[in-house]
CSV table of C-alpha atoms in Angstrom, one decimal:
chain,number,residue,atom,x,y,z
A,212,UNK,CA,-22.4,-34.6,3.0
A,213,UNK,CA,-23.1,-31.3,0.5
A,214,UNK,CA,-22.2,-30.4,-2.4
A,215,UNK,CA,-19.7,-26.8,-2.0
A,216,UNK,CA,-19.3,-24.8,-4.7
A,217,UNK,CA,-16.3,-21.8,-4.6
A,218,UNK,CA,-16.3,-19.3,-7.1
A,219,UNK,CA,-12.6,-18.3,-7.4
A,220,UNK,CA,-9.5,-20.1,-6.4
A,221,UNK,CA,-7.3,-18.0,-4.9
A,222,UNK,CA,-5.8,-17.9,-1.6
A,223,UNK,CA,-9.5,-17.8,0.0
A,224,UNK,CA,-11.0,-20.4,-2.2
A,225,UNK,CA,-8.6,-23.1,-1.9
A,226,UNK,CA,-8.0,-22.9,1.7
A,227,UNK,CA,-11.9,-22.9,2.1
A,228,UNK,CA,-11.8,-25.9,-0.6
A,229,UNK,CA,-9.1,-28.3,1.4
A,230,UNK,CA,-11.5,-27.8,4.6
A,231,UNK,CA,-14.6,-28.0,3.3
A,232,UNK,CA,-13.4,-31.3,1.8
A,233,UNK,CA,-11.8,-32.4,4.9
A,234,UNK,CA,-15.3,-32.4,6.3
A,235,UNK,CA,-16.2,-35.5,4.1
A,236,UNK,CA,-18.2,-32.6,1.5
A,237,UNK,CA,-18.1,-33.1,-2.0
A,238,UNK,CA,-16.4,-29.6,-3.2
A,239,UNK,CA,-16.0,-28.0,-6.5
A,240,UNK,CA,-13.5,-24.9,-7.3
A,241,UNK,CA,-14.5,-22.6,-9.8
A,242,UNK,CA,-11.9,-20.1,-11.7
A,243,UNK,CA,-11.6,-17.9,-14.8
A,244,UNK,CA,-7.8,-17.9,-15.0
A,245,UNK,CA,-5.6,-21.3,-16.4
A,246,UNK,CA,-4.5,-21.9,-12.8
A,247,UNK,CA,-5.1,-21.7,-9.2
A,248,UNK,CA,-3.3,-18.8,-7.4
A,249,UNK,CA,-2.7,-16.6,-10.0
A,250,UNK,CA,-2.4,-13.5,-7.9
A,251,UNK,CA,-1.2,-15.6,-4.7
A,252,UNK,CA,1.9,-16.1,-6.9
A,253,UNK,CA,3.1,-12.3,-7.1
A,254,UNK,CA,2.1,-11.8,-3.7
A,255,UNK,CA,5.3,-10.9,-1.7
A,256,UNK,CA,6.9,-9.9,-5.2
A,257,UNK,CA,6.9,-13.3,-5.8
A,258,UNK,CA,8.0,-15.0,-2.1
A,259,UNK,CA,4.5,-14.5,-1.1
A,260,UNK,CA,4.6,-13.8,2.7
A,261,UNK,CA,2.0,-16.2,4.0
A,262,UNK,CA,1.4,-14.3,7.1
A,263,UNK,CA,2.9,-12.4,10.5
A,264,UNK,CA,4.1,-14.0,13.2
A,265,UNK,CA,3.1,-11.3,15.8
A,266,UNK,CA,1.1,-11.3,18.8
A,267,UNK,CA,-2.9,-11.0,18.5
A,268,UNK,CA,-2.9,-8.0,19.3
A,269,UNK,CA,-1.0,-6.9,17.0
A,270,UNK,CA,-2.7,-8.5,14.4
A,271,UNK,CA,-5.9,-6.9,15.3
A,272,UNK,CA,-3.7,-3.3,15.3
A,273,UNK,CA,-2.8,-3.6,11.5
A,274,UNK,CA,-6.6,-4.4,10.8
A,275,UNK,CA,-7.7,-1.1,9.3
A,276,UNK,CA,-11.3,-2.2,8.4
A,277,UNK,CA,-13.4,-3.9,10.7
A,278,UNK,CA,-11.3,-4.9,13.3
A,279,UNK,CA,-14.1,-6.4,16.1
A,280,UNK,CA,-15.8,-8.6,12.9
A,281,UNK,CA,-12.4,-10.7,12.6
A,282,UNK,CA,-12.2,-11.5,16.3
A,283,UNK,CA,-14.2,-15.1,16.0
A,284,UNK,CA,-12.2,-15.6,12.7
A,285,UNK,CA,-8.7,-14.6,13.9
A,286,UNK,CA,-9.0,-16.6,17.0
A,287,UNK,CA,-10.8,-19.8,15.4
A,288,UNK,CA,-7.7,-20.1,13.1
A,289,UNK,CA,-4.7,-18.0,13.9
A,290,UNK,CA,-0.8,-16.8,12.0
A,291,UNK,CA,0.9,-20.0,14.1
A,292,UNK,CA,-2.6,-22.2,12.5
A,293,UNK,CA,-1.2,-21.1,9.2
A,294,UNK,CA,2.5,-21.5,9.6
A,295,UNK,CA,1.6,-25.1,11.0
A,296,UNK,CA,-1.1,-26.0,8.1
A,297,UNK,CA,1.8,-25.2,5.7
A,298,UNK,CA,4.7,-27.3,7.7
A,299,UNK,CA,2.8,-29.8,7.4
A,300,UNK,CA,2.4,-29.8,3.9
A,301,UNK,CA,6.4,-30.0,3.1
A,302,UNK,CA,6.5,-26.0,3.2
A,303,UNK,CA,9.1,-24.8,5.5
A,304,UNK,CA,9.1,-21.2,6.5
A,305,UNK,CA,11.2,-18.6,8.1
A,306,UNK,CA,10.2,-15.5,10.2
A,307,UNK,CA,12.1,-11.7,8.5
A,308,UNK,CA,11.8,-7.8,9.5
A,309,UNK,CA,8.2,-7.0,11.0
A,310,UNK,CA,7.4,-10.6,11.5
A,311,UNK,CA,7.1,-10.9,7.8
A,312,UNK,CA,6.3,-14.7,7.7
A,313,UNK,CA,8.3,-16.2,4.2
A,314,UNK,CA,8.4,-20.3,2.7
A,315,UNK,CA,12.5,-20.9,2.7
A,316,UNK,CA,12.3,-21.2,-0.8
A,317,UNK,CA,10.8,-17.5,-1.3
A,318,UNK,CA,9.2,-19.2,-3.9
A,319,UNK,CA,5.6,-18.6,-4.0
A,320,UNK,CA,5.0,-21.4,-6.7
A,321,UNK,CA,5.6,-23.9,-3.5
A,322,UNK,CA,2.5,-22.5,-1.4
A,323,UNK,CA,0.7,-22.7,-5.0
A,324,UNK,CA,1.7,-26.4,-5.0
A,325,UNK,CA,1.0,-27.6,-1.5
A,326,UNK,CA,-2.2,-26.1,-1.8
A,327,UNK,CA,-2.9,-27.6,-5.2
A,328,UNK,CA,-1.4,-31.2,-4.1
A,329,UNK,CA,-3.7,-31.0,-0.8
A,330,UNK,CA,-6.9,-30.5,-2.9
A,331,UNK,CA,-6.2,-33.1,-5.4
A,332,UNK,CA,-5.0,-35.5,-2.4
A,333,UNK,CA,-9.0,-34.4,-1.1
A,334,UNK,CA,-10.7,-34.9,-4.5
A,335,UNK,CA,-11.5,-31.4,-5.1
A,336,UNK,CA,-12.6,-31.1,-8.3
A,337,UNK,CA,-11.4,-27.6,-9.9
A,338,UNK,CA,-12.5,-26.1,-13.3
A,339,UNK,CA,-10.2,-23.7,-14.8
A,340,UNK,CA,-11.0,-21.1,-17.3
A,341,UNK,CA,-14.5,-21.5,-16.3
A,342,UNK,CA,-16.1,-18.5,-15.1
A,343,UNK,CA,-19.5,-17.8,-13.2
A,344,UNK,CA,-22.2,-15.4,-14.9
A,345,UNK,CA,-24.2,-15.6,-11.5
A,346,UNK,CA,-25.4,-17.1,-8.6
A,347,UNK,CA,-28.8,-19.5,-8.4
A,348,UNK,CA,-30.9,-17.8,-5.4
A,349,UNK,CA,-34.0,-19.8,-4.4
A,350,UNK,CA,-36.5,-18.3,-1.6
A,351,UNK,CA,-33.5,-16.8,0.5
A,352,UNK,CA,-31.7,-19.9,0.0
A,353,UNK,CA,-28.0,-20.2,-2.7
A,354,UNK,CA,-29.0,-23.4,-5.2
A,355,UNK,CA,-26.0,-22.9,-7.3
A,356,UNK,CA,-24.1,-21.2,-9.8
A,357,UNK,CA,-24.9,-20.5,-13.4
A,358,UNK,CA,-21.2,-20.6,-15.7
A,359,UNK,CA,-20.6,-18.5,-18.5
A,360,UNK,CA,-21.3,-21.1,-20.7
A,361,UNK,CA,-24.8,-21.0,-19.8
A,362,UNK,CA,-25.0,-23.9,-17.5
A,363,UNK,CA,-26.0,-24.2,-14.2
A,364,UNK,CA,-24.2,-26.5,-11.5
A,365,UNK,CA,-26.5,-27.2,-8.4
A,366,UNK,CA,-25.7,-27.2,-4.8
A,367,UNK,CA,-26.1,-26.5,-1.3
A,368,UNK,CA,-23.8,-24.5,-0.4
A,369,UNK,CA,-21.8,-21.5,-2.1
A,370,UNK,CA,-19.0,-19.8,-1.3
A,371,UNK,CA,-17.6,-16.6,-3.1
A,372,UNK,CA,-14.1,-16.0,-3.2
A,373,UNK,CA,-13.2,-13.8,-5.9
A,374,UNK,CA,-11.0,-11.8,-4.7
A,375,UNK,CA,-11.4,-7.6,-5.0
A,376,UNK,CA,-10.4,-5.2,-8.1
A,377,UNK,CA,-6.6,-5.1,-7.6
A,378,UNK,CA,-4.2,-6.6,-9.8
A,379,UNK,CA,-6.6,-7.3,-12.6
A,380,UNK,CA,-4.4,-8.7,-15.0
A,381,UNK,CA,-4.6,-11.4,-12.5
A,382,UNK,CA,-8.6,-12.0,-13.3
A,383,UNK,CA,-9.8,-10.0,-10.6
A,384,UNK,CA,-12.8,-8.2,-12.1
A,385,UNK,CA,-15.4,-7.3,-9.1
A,386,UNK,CA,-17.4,-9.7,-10.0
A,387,UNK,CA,-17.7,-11.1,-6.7
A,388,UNK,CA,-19.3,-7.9,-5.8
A,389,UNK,CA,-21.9,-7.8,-8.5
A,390,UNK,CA,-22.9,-11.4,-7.3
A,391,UNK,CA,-23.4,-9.4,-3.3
A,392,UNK,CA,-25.7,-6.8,-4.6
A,393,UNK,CA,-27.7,-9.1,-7.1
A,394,UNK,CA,-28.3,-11.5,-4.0
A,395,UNK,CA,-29.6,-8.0,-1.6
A,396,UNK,CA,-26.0,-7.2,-0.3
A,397,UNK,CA,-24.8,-3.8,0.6
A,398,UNK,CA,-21.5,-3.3,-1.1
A,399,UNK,CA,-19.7,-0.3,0.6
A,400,UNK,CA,-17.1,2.2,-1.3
A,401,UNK,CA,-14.3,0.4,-3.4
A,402,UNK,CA,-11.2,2.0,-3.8
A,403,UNK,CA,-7.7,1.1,-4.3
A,404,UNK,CA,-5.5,0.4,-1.6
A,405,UNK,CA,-2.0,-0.8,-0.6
A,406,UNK,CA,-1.2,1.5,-3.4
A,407,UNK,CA,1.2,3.5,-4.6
A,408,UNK,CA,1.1,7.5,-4.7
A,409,UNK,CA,1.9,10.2,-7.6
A,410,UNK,CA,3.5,12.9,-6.5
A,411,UNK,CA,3.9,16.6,-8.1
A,412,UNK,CA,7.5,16.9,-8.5
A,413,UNK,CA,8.9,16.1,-12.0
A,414,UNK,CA,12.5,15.4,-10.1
A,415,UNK,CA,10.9,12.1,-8.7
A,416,UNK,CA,11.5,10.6,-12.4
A,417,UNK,CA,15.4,11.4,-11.9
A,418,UNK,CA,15.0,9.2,-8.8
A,419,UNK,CA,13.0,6.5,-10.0
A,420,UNK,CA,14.2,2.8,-8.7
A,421,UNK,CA,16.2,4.5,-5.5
A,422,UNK,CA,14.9,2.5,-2.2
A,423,UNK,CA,15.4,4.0,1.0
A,424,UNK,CA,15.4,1.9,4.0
A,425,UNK,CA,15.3,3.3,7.9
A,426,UNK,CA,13.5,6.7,6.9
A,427,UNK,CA,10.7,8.1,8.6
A,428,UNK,CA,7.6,9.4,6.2
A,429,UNK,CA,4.7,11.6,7.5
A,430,UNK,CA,2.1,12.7,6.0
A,431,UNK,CA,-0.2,16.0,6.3
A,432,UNK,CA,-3.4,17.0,5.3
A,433,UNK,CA,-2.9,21.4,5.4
A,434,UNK,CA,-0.9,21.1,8.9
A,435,UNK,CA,-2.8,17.7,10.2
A,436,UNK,CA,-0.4,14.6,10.9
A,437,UNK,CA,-2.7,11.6,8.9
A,438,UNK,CA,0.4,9.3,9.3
A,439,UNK,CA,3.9,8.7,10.4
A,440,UNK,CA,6.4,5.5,10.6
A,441,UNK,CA,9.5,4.2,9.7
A,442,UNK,CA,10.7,2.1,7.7
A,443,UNK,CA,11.6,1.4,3.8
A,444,UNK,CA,10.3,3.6,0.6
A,445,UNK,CA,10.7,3.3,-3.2
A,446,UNK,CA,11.0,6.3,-5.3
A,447,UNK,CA,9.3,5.7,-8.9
A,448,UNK,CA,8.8,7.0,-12.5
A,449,UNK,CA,5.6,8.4,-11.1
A,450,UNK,CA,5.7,9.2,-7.2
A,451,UNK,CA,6.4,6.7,-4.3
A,452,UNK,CA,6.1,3.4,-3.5
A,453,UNK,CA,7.6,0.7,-1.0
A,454,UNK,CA,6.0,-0.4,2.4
A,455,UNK,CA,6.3,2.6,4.2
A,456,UNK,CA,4.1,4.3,1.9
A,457,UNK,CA,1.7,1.1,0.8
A,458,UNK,CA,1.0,1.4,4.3
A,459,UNK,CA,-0.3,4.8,4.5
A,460,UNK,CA,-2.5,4.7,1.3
A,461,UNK,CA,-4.2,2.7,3.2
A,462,UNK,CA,-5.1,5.3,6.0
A,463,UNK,CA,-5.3,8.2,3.9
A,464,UNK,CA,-7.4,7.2,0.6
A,465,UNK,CA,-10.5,9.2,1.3
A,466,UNK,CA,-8.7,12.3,2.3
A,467,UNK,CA,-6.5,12.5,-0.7
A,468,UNK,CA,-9.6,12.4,-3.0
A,469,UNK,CA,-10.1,16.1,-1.8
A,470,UNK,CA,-6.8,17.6,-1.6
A,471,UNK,CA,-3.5,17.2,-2.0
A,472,UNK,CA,-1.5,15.9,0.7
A,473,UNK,CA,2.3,16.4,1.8
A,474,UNK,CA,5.0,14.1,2.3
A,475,UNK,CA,7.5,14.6,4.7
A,476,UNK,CA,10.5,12.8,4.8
A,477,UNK,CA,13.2,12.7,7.3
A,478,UNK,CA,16.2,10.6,5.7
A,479,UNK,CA,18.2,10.7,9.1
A,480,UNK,CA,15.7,9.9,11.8
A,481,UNK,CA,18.6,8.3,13.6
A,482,UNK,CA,20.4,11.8,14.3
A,483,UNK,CA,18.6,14.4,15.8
A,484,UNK,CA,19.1,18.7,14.1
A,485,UNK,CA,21.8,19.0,16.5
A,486,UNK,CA,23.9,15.5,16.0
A,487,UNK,CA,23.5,16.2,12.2
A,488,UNK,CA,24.4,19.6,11.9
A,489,UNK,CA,27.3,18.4,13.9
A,490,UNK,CA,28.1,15.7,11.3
A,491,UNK,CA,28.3,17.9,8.3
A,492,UNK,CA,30.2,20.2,10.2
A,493,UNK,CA,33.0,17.2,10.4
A,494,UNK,CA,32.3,16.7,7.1
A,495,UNK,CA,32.9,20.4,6.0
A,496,UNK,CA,35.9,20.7,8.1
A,497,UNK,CA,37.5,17.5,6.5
A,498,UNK,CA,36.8,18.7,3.2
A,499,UNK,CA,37.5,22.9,3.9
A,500,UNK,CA,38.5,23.5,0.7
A,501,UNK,CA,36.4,21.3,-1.6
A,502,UNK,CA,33.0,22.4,-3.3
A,503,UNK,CA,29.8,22.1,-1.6
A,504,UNK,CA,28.7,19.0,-4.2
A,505,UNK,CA,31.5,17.1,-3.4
A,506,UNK,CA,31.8,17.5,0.5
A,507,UNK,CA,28.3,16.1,0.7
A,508,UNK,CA,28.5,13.5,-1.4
A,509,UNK,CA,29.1,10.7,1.5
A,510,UNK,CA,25.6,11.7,3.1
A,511,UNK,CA,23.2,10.0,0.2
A,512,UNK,CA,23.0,7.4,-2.1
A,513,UNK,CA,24.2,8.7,-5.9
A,514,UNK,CA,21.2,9.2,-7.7
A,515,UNK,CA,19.6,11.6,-4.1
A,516,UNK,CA,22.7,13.6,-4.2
A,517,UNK,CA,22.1,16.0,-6.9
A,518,UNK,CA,18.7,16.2,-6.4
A,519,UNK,CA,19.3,17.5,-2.5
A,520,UNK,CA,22.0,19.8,-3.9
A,521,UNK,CA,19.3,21.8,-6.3
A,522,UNK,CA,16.8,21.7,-3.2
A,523,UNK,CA,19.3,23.1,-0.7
A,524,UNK,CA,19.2,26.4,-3.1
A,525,UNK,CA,23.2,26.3,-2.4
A,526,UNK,CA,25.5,27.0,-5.1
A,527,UNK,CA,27.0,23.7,-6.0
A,528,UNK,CA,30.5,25.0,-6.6
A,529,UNK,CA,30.8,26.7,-3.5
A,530,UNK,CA,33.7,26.1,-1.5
A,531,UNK,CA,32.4,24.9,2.0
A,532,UNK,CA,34.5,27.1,4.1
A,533,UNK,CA,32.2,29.8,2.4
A,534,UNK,CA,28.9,28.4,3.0
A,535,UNK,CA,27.2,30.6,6.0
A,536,UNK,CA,25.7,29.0,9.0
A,537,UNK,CA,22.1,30.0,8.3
A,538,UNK,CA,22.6,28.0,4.7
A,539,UNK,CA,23.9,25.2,6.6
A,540,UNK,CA,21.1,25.2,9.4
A,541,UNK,CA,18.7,25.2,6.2
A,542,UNK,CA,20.4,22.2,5.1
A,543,UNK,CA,19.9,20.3,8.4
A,544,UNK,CA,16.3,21.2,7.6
A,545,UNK,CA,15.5,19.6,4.2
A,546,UNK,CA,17.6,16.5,4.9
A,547,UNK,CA,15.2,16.4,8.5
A,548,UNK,CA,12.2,17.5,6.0
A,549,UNK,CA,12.2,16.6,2.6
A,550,UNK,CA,8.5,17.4,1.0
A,551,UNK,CA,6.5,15.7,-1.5
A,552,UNK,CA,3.6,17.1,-3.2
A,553,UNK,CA,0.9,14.1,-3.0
A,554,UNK,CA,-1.6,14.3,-6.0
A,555,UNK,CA,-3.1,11.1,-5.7
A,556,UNK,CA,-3.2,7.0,-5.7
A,557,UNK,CA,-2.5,4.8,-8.8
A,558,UNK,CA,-5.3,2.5,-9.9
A,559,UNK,CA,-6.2,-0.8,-9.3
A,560,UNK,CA,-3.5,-2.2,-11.3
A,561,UNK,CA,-1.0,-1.4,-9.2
A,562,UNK,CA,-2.6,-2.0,-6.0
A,563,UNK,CA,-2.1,-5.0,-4.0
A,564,UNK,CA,-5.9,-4.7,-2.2
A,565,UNK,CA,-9.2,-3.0,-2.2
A,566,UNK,CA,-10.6,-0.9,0.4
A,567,UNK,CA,-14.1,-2.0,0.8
A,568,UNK,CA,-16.5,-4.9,0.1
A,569,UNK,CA,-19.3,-6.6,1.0
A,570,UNK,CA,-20.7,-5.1,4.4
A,571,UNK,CA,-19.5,-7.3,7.5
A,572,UNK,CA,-23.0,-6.5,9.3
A,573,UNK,CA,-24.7,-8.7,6.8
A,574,UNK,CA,-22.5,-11.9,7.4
A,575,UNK,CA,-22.1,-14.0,10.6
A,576,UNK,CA,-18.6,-13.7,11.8
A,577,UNK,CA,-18.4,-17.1,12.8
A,578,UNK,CA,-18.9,-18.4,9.9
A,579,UNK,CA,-18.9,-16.2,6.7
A,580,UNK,CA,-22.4,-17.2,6.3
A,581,UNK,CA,-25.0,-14.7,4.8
A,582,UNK,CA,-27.5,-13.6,7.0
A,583,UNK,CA,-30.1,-12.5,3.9
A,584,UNK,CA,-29.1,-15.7,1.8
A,585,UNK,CA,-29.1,-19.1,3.6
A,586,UNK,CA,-26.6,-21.8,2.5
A,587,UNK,CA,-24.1,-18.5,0.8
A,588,UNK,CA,-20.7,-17.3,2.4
A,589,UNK,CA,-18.6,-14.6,1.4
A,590,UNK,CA,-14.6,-15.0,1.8
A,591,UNK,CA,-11.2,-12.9,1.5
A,592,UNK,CA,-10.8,-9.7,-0.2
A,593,UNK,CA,-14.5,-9.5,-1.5
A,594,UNK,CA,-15.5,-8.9,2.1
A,595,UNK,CA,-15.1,-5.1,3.6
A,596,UNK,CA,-12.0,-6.6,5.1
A,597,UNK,CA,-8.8,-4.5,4.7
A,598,UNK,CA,-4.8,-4.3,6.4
A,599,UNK,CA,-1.7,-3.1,6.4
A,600,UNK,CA,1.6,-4.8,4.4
A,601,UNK,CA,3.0,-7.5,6.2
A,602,UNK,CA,1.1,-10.8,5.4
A,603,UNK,CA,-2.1,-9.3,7.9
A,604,UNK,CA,-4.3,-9.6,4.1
A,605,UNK,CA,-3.8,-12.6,3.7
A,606,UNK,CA,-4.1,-13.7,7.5
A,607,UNK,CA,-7.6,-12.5,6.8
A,608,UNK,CA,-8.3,-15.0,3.7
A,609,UNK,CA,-7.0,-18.0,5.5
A,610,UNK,CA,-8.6,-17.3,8.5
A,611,UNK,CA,-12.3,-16.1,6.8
A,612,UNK,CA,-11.7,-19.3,4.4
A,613,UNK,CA,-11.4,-21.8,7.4
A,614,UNK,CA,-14.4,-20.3,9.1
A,615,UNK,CA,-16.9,-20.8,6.4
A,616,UNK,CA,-15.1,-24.4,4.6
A,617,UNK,CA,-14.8,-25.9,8.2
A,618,UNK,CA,-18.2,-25.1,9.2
A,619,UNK,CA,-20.3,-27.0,6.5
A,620,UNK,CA,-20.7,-30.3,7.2
């Protein structure tokens, strides 16, 4: 038996806590915050979607960083692993759009619990509002951890689990990355990510809170496709949001650091030019003698309408038996193309991960083991570890958590 001590107890730290214990070791959670899962518990906006239930290889196809390091993790404890651990514990779940894996309860607060009552059932022992100053490092080997407080708690193994920059009103500060470079690690480039975007156009604050579902968003760097997909998108007070476009701040966060991008938005990707154009036509000829803004108004949501009016460039008052074909052909084209200006991503605040982390080279894969620091093991976000919406981040904490709790002994 060893003595494990976690810094951080997230979703990383107390899965690797509850196995860890299981394997008869005497284990010891660590956290700043007044109680476990503090980000865990927004996660999902609140429902907190455990995981995806999609194929392997699909999991590995929404891995953005590092795909071939997870392969030993992913397989050793896999999305159906996680939907089981959690039946098991009283948490029943239900599969949505994309695979999204949800409790029934869309209550977050009951993963929190399960998790909690499974560490107490184990004897964790967990100190809250207790945070680490550093890590004890011995000839290559981790001794301990030094608190805050000024005192140092000894054992063999160590496990870091703090979690990345994002959401830090949720007590992620980085630290875990400080302790990586202080103990020899390479720490790659940290940036925001799952994120939303801030656009150019002032007419975005007009829209702010409008959701659109079954669009199709592209993006372009000069005339380059970076991205493209369907899906749902959020308007807000500053530029985008929603999963559609989380997802592609996470593909394109280097590139918009040196230009602006654009946004391209087709709002009927169900109808091609030609079945539009033939739409409005039915649309025009129902309403023959009505004015442009009011013959339209069936083909958006309320607060869109005026704002594609103004972009169309066409008089709103105009009768549509006036309106020319060329002007209607134009019209076909900015409801296939609306563009977006985008200037760049919000900060960490408002991003659900980070891009970057502690190097994968210098950790066993099996494991999470350090290979410069025996007896150290680095977990979840902190790791250069990084996905796309849809439960795949957290896939990767449960699945890097069991790989280094279950393999101390």
């Amino acid at each position: 038996m060893s003595r494990v001590l976690i810094v951080g107890g997230g979703a990383a730290g107390m899965f690797a806590a509850v196995f860890a214990a299981k394997n008869g070791n005497e284990v010891t959670i660590f956290d700043g915050n007044e109680k476990l899962g503090k980000k865990l518990f927004i996660t999902g906006k609140g429902r907190c979607n455990i995981t995806n239930a999609s194929d392997m290889e699909t999991l590995f196809e929404n891995v953005i960083s590092n795909q071939k390091f997870l392969y030993s993790a992913f397989y050793g404890y896999n999305n159906y692993d996680v939907i089981d651990f959690f039946e098991e514990l009283g948490v029943k779940t239900k599969i949505e759009r994309g695979n999204r894996v949800f409790p029934v309860s869309d209550h977050s607060s009951d993963v929190i619990q399960a998790l909690t009552r499974e560490l107490q059932k184990l004897s964790v022992e967990i100190y809250l509002k207790t945070k680490v100053k550093s890590l004890i490092i011995e000839d290559g080997q981790a001794k301990g951890v030094k608190l805050e407080n000024g005192k140092s708690i000894h054992g063999e193994h160590v496990i870091v689990a703090t979690g990345g920059l994002s959401y830090q009103t949720t007590g992620s500060t980085g630290a875990g990355y400080e302790f990586a470079r202080a103990a020899g690690h390479t720490v790659t480039r940290l940036t925001p990510s799952l994120v939303p975007f801030r656009t150019k156009e002032a007419f975005v604050k007009d829209l702010q809170g409008l959701s659109l579902k079954n669009v199709k968003a592209t993006l372009y760097d000069a005339e380059k496709q970076l991205y493209s997909d369907f899906g749902e998108m959020l308007f807000t007070h500053f530029g985008v949001s929603g999963p559609l476009i989380l997802s592609a701040s996470s593909l394109v966060a280097d590139k918009i650091k040196k230009n602006n991008l654009r946004l391209v938005i087709d709002l009927k990707p169900a109808l091609t030019e030609e079945q539009l154009d033939n739409r409005i036509l039915r649309e025009f000829e129902t309403y023959r003698n009505k004015q442009f803004k009011n013959a339209v108004a069936s083909l958006f949501p309320a607060k869109l309408l005026p704002i594609m009016i103004e972009l169309s460039k066409i008089n709103p008052d105009k009768k549509v038996n006036e309106i020319s074909k060329e002007e209607r052909m134009a019209f076909v084209l900015l409801i296939k193309n609306m563009e977006l200006t985008l200037t760049g991503l919000c900060d960490y605040n408002q991003a659900i991960i980070t891009k970057g982390g502690v190097t994968v080279k210098e950790i066993n894969p099996s494991t999470m083991e350090s290979k410069l620091v025996s007896g150290l093991y680095f977990i979840g976000e902190v790791l250069d570890l990084d996905a796309l919406t849809g439960g795949f981040n957290l896939q990767i904490a449960w699945s890097t958590a069991y790989a280094a709790g279950s393999n101390i002994w």
